[in-house]
Coordinates of C-alpha atoms in Angstrom, one line a residue:
M1 CA 0.2 0.2 0.1
S2 CA 1.3 4.1 -0.4
F3 CA 0.1 7.0 0.2
L4 CA -0.7 9.5 -2.6
A5 CA -0.5 12.8 0.1
P6 CA 1.8 11.2 3.0
G7 CA 1.8 15.0 4.1
F8 CA -1.5 13.6 6.2
L9 CA 0.3 10.9 8.2
I10 CA 2.5 13.0 9.8
A11 CA 0.1 15.6 11.1
A12 CA -2.0 12.7 12.2
A13 CA 1.6 11.4 13.9
V14 CA 2.3 15.7 15.6
A15 CA -1.6 14.9 16.5
A16 CA -2.1 11.3 18.0
C17 CA 1.3 12.6 20.1
G18 CA -0.3 15.6 21.5
I19 CA -3.4 13.9 22.6
V20 CA -0.8 11.4 24.4
A21 CA 0.5 14.6 26.2
L22 CA -2.8 15.5 26.9
H23 CA -4.2 12.6 28.4
L24 CA -1.2 12.7 30.6
I25 CA -1.8 15.6 32.8
V26 CA -4.4 15.8 35.0
R27 CA -6.3 18.4 36.7
R28 CA -6.5 17.2 41.0
R29 CA -8.3 19.1 43.0
P30 CA -6.0 19.7 46.7
R31 CA -7.2 16.7 49.4
A32 CA -9.0 18.5 52.3
T33 CA -7.9 18.5 55.2
P34 CA -9.9 20.4 59.0
F35 CA -7.8 23.1 59.9
P36 CA -8.5 25.0 63.0
T37 CA -8.3 29.3 62.2
A38 CA -10.3 28.3 58.7
R39 CA -13.3 29.5 60.2
F40 CA -11.7 32.6 58.9
V41 CA -10.6 32.1 55.8
P42 CA -12.2 33.8 53.0
D43 CA -15.4 31.7 50.6
E44 CA -14.5 31.8 48.3
P45 CA -13.2 28.4 45.8
V46 CA -10.4 27.4 46.0
A47 CA -8.2 25.2 43.4
A48 CA -5.0 24.2 42.2
R49 CA -3.1 22.8 39.7
K50 CA -0.9 19.6 40.0
R51 CA 1.1 18.3 36.9
A52 CA 1.3 14.1 37.6
I53 CA 1.5 10.9 35.1
N54 CA -1.2 9.1 34.9
L55 CA -1.1 6.2 32.9
S56 CA -4.8 5.4 34.3
D57 CA -7.9 4.5 30.7
L58 CA -5.3 3.8 28.6
L59 CA -7.9 1.8 26.4
L60 CA -9.7 5.4 26.5
L61 CA -5.9 6.8 25.5
L62 CA -5.4 4.1 22.7
V63 CA -8.6 4.2 21.6
R64 CA -8.7 8.4 20.6
V65 CA -4.5 7.6 19.1
L66 CA -6.3 4.6 16.4
A67 CA -9.2 7.2 16.0
I68 CA -6.5 9.9 15.0
L69 CA -4.3 7.3 12.6
L70 CA -7.3 6.9 10.8
V71 CA -7.7 10.6 9.5
G72 CA -5.2 10.9 8.4
A73 CA -4.0 7.8 7.4
A74 CA -8.0 7.5 5.2
L75 CA -7.1 12.1 4.0
A76 CA -3.3 10.2 2.8
R77 CA -5.4 8.7 0.5
P78 CA -3.9 5.5 0.4
V79 CA -4.0 2.7 -3.1
I80 CA -3.2 -0.6 -3.4
A81 CA -0.5 -1.0 -6.2
G82 CA 0.0 -4.6 -8.2
V83 CA 3.1 -5.2 -9.7
R84 CA 4.6 -1.0 -9.9
K85 CA 6.9 -1.9 -13.5
N86 CA 9.3 0.1 -14.3
I87 CA 7.7 2.3 -18.2
I88 CA 3.7 2.0 -18.7
R89 CA 2.4 4.3 -21.8
V90 CA -0.8 6.5 -22.0
F91 CA -1.9 6.7 -25.6
A92 CA -3.8 9.0 -27.3
A93 CA -5.6 7.5 -29.9
D94 CA -7.7 10.5 -32.1
V95 CA -10.5 9.6 -33.2
S96 CA -11.8 12.8 -35.1
G97 CA -12.5 14.0 -38.5
S98 CA -9.1 14.4 -39.2
V99 CA -8.3 10.7 -39.2
A100 CA -8.5 8.8 -42.9
S101 CA -9.0 5.2 -41.2
I102 CA -9.6 4.9 -38.1
G103 CA -8.9 1.4 -38.3
E104 CA -5.4 3.2 -39.8
V105 CA -5.0 4.4 -35.9
R106 CA -6.8 1.6 -34.0
D107 CA -3.3 -0.7 -35.5
S108 CA -0.9 1.4 -34.5
V109 CA -2.2 1.1 -30.8
R110 CA -2.2 -2.3 -31.0
S111 CA 1.6 -3.0 -32.4
A112 CA 3.1 -1.2 -29.5
H113 CA -0.1 -1.4 -26.5
K114 CA 0.9 -4.3 -23.3
A115 CA -0.3 -4.8 -20.5
G116 CA -0.9 -2.5 -18.5
D117 CA -1.1 0.4 -20.6
V118 CA -3.3 3.7 -21.4
V119 CA -5.6 4.0 -24.3
I120 CA -7.1 7.4 -24.5
A121 CA -9.1 8.0 -27.4
F122 CA -9.7 11.7 -28.1
D123 CA -11.9 14.3 -30.9
T124 CA -13.5 17.5 -29.5
V125 CA -13.1 16.1 -25.7
A126 CA -11.0 12.7 -24.0
R127 CA -12.1 9.2 -22.6
V128 CA -10.7 5.8 -21.1
V129 CA -11.5 2.8 -22.8
S130 CA -10.6 -0.4 -22.0
T131 CA -8.5 -2.3 -25.4
P132 CA -7.3 -0.5 -28.6
D133 CA -9.9 -2.5 -30.7
S134 CA -12.3 0.1 -28.7
L135 CA -11.5 2.8 -30.7
V136 CA -13.6 1.3 -34.1
G137 CA -16.4 2.6 -33.3
G138 CA -15.5 4.5 -30.6
G139 CA -15.1 7.6 -31.3
A140 CA -18.0 11.0 -30.4
A141 CA -21.2 12.4 -32.1
G142 CA -19.8 14.7 -35.1
N143 CA -16.8 12.9 -35.8
Q144 CA -16.1 14.9 -38.9
L145 CA -15.3 17.4 -36.5
P146 CA -11.4 18.3 -36.5
G147 CA -9.5 16.7 -33.4
S148 CA -8.1 18.7 -30.3
L149 CA -4.8 17.4 -29.4
S150 CA -5.1 19.9 -25.7
A151 CA -8.2 17.9 -24.9
G152 CA -5.4 14.7 -25.1
L153 CA -3.6 15.9 -23.7
I154 CA -5.4 17.5 -20.7
A155 CA -5.9 13.2 -20.9
A156 CA -2.9 11.8 -20.7
M157 CA -1.8 14.4 -18.1
R158 CA -4.2 12.9 -15.9
A159 CA -3.7 9.5 -16.8
G160 CA -1.0 10.1 -16.0
S161 CA -1.0 11.4 -12.5
S162 CA -3.3 7.6 -12.0
L163 CA -0.5 6.3 -12.3
R164 CA 2.1 7.2 -9.9
A165 CA 1.7 4.0 -7.6
R166 CA 2.1 1.4 -10.5
A167 CA 5.3 2.8 -12.4
D168 CA 8.7 4.5 -12.4
S169 CA 7.6 6.2 -16.1
V170 CA 5.2 7.0 -18.1
E171 CA 5.4 7.5 -22.0
L172 CA 2.9 9.4 -24.1
V173 CA 2.0 8.4 -27.5
I174 CA 0.0 10.0 -29.6
V175 CA -1.6 8.8 -32.9
S176 CA -2.7 11.5 -34.8
P177 CA -2.2 12.7 -38.0
A178 CA -1.5 16.8 -36.3
T179 CA -3.0 19.1 -39.3
E180 CA -3.2 22.6 -38.5
D181 CA -6.2 22.6 -37.0
E182 CA -6.7 20.3 -34.5
G183 CA -4.3 22.5 -32.6
D184 CA -5.2 25.5 -30.1
R185 CA -3.9 28.5 -28.1
A186 CA -4.0 26.4 -25.1
T187 CA -2.0 23.3 -27.0
S188 CA 1.6 24.9 -26.4
A189 CA 1.1 25.7 -22.4
I190 CA -0.4 22.4 -22.1
R191 CA 2.2 19.8 -24.1
S192 CA 4.9 22.8 -21.8
V193 CA 3.5 20.9 -18.4
W194 CA 4.4 17.8 -20.1
P195 CA 7.6 16.1 -17.8
G196 CA 9.0 14.5 -20.7
R197 CA 8.3 13.7 -24.5
V198 CA 6.5 12.2 -26.4
R199 CA 6.2 10.5 -29.2
L200 CA 3.9 11.0 -32.2
V201 CA 2.6 8.4 -34.1
R202 CA 1.3 10.4 -37.8
V203 CA -1.9 8.3 -39.6
A204 CA -2.8 9.4 -43.1
A205 CA -5.1 12.9 -42.5
A206 CA -8.0 12.9 -43.9
R207 CA -9.6 16.0 -45.9
H208 CA -12.3 17.4 -47.9
S209 CA -14.0 16.8 -51.8
K210 CA -14.5 19.2 -53.4
A211 CA -15.5 16.0 -56.0
Q212 CA -17.1 13.7 -54.0
T213 CA -19.7 15.8 -52.7
A214 CA -24.0 14.1 -51.8
S215 CA -26.5 16.3 -53.1
A216 CA -29.0 13.4 -51.1
V217 CA -28.9 10.9 -49.1
A218 CA -30.5 7.8 -48.6
F219 CA -32.6 6.9 -45.4
A220 CA -32.8 3.7 -44.1
G221 CA -35.9 1.5 -45.3
A222 CA -36.4 -2.0 -45.6
E223 CA -33.5 -2.6 -47.6
R224 CA -31.2 -3.1 -46.3
P225 CA -28.2 0.0 -46.3
A226 CA -24.3 -0.4 -47.7
F227 CA -22.4 -2.7 -45.1
A228 CA -25.4 -2.6 -42.4
V229 CA -26.6 -5.9 -40.6
A230 CA -29.9 -6.5 -39.2
Q231 CA -30.3 -6.2 -35.9
N232 CA -31.3 -9.8 -33.5
R233 CA -33.6 -7.0 -31.6
I234 CA -35.1 -4.0 -32.9
D235 CA -35.2 -1.5 -30.6
T236 CA -36.0 2.6 -30.4
V237 CA -34.1 5.5 -29.7
G238 CA -34.5 8.8 -28.4
A239 CA -32.4 11.0 -30.8
V240 CA -28.8 11.1 -32.6
I241 CA -26.5 13.4 -34.0
A242 CA -24.6 14.5 -36.6
G243 CA -21.8 17.8 -36.5
G244 CA -23.0 18.9 -33.7
H245 CA -27.1 19.2 -34.3
V246 CA -29.0 16.5 -32.3
V247 CA -32.7 15.4 -33.6
V248 CA -35.2 14.6 -30.8
A249 CA -37.7 11.9 -32.1
P250 CA -38.6 8.5 -31.5
F251 CA -36.3 6.4 -34.2
E252 CA -36.2 2.7 -35.0
R253 CA -33.1 1.7 -34.7
R254 CA -33.3 -2.4 -37.1
W255 CA -29.3 -1.1 -38.5
R256 CA -26.4 -1.3 -37.9
F257 CA -22.5 -1.9 -37.7
I258 CA -20.9 -4.9 -37.6
A259 CA -16.7 -4.0 -36.8
D260 CA -15.2 -5.4 -40.5
S261 CA -17.4 -2.4 -41.4
L262 CA -16.6 0.2 -38.8
G263 CA -12.1 -0.3 -40.4
Q264 CA -12.1 1.8 -42.7
A265 CA -15.4 4.8 -42.5
R266 CA -15.3 7.7 -41.2
V267 CA -18.2 7.4 -38.8
I268 CA -20.7 10.9 -39.0
A269 CA -23.9 10.6 -37.4
R270 CA -23.9 9.2 -34.3
W271 CA -27.7 7.6 -31.9
V272 CA -27.8 9.3 -28.2
D273 CA -25.6 5.8 -26.5
G274 CA -22.8 6.7 -29.2
Q275 CA -23.3 4.2 -31.2
P276 CA -22.8 4.5 -34.9
A277 CA -25.8 5.8 -37.3
A278 CA -24.3 7.2 -40.3
I279 CA -20.9 5.7 -42.0
E280 CA -18.8 7.2 -45.1
K281 CA -16.4 4.7 -46.6
D282 CA -14.0 4.8 -50.3
S283 CA -14.4 2.3 -52.3
G284 CA -13.0 1.6 -56.3
G285 CA -12.6 5.6 -55.9
A286 CA -15.6 6.7 -55.5
C287 CA -17.3 7.4 -51.4
T288 CA -20.0 5.4 -50.3
K289 CA -22.2 7.3 -47.3
S290 CA -24.7 4.3 -45.7
V291 CA -27.3 6.0 -43.0
L292 CA -28.6 4.3 -40.8
V293 CA -31.9 6.3 -40.0
S294 CA -35.1 5.6 -41.0
V295 CA -37.7 8.7 -41.0
D296 CA -41.9 8.2 -40.3
S297 CA -43.6 9.5 -44.3
T298 CA -46.2 9.8 -41.9
G299 CA -45.2 13.1 -39.6
D300 CA -43.7 16.3 -39.6
I301 CA -40.0 15.3 -39.0
A302 CA -39.1 16.0 -41.7
L303 CA -39.9 18.9 -41.8
R304 CA -38.1 20.3 -38.1
P305 CA -35.5 22.8 -38.7
D306 CA -33.5 20.4 -36.7
F307 CA -33.9 17.4 -39.1
I308 CA -32.2 19.6 -41.8
A309 CA -30.2 20.7 -39.9
F310 CA -28.4 17.3 -39.4
R311 CA -29.5 15.8 -43.3
N312 CA -27.3 18.6 -44.4
A313 CA -24.8 17.3 -42.1
I314 CA -24.3 14.3 -42.9
A315 CA -24.6 15.6 -46.9
A316 CA -22.0 16.7 -46.4
P317 CA -18.7 16.7 -49.2
C318 CA -16.6 13.5 -47.9
R319 CA -13.2 13.2 -46.3
R320 CA -10.4 12.2 -48.2
A321 CA -7.4 10.9 -46.9
Q322 CA -4.2 13.7 -47.1
S323 CA -0.9 13.8 -46.7
G324 CA -0.1 17.6 -45.8
A325 CA 0.4 18.0 -42.0
D326 CA 1.3 20.7 -40.1
T327 CA 4.9 20.2 -39.4
G328 CA 5.4 22.8 -36.8
L329 CA 3.0 21.6 -35.2
A330 CA 4.6 17.9 -34.7
V331 CA 7.8 19.9 -33.0
L332 CA 5.8 20.7 -30.6
L333 CA 4.1 18.0 -29.4
A334 CA 7.4 15.9 -29.3
G335 CA 9.0 18.9 -27.7
R336 CA 13.1 19.2 -27.0
S337 CA 12.7 16.4 -23.4
E338 CA 15.1 13.5 -24.8
R339 CA 13.6 12.2 -21.0
L340 CA 10.8 10.1 -20.3
A341 CA 8.4 11.1 -17.9
S342 CA 8.6 10.6 -14.2
T343 CA 5.6 9.6 -12.1
G344 CA 6.7 11.6 -9.4
S345 CA 6.5 14.7 -11.9
L346 CA 3.9 14.3 -12.6
P347 CA 0.7 15.9 -10.1
A348 CA -0.9 13.4 -7.7
A349 CA -4.1 12.4 -9.5
V350 CA -7.2 14.3 -7.6
D351 CA -9.6 11.6 -7.7
G352 CA -9.5 10.0 -4.7
R353 CA -12.9 7.5 -4.4
S354 CA -10.5 4.6 -2.8
M355 CA -12.0 1.7 -0.8
V356 CA -9.3 1.8 2.1
A357 CA -9.7 5.4 2.6
R358 CA -13.6 5.1 3.2
W359 CA -13.0 2.1 5.3
M360 CA -10.7 3.8 7.4
I361 CA -13.1 7.3 7.9
L362 CA -15.9 4.6 9.1
A363 CA -13.9 3.0 11.4
A364 CA -12.7 5.5 12.6
I365 CA -16.0 7.2 13.1
V366 CA -16.7 4.1 14.8
L367 CA -14.0 4.3 17.1
A368 CA -15.1 7.7 18.3
I369 CA -19.1 6.1 19.5
V370 CA -16.9 4.0 21.7
E371 CA -14.6 6.7 23.3
M372 CA -17.6 8.4 23.6
V373 CA -19.3 5.8 25.5
L374 CA -16.3 4.7 27.1
R375 CA -15.4 8.4 28.0
R376 CA -19.2 8.3 29.8
P377 CA -18.8 7.0 33.1
R378 CA -16.1 9.8 34.2
V379 CA -18.8 12.5 34.3
G380 CA -18.3 13.4 38.3
R381 CA -15.5 12.0 39.7
T382 CA -12.4 14.6 40.7
E383 CA -10.2 13.8 37.7
D384 CA -11.2 16.1 34.0
K385 CA -9.4 14.6 31.3

């Protein structure tokens, strides 16, 4: 077990020493002795203090000390660490519309991934995924938007902080085309906070192709959409999103995309639960769009402004691969340091959700109740702690 904030342990030890010292200091009333001339003494209360070593109530002392130490240990944020490694990798994988193929990103991560490594998928936002295979179909809604390298770097910083108890060093690997539109004003400042080198694995970027436009989009009907398979169980989903445009309505979901179909495809729309609702895919020099969204012809949904904006988003020009990338941004990400980031140089994780700490706090509360029970018979005695 290790502690992320050991300073609280020192504070608890100092407080426990103070409790022991106070426990040994006893105030005693002087013993009453008859005195003949007591009638000349003013009728006022008389008290005297005397310091003495009192070794009584050891159980009460022990309970108090243990309660303080448990509270300090809980605030020190204990973590139970497994086998500590020398190096753990944090992969920041770009799954945004800036990437030509999510399958290429997945394969790049998979080739270097080992057990215990952390994989982060980012586009306009970032989140931790379980395995490299989760990157396929794991992008956010509106996947045509360029990615945010700042979001990926911040998520990588948090992941690195959570690895302080598991590794000595952290290697940050960014799998991205690193195009110019993926950087912003905060990217440089965030990169400077990472205390080590960054390895950039560049993949093919995407671009808009004016030659491949889609003026009309065929919505799902009775016939199977391209690249889709039938659902084992037809369900209903409450919303669909594309390009930041949300349509809220009860959509019947009859079709789905399998992993093989998504490997070389770009997600252009998603259901509210994150599953792909529309993709575009290069095939034979042409771009094919496949939409799983079905529209009820008896309703007015096709006339709603939000649905028109949604339809225009998925009918936008297809994105094709491009080789150009911003070299200046790539140099910025790589940095000047040749060393890996030491976990000790990373900020401590702010996530304090530790079951060990919760059990320690619970035990301290129980001991506080026991202390009250043990102290109750002392009321009315001549000694006062």
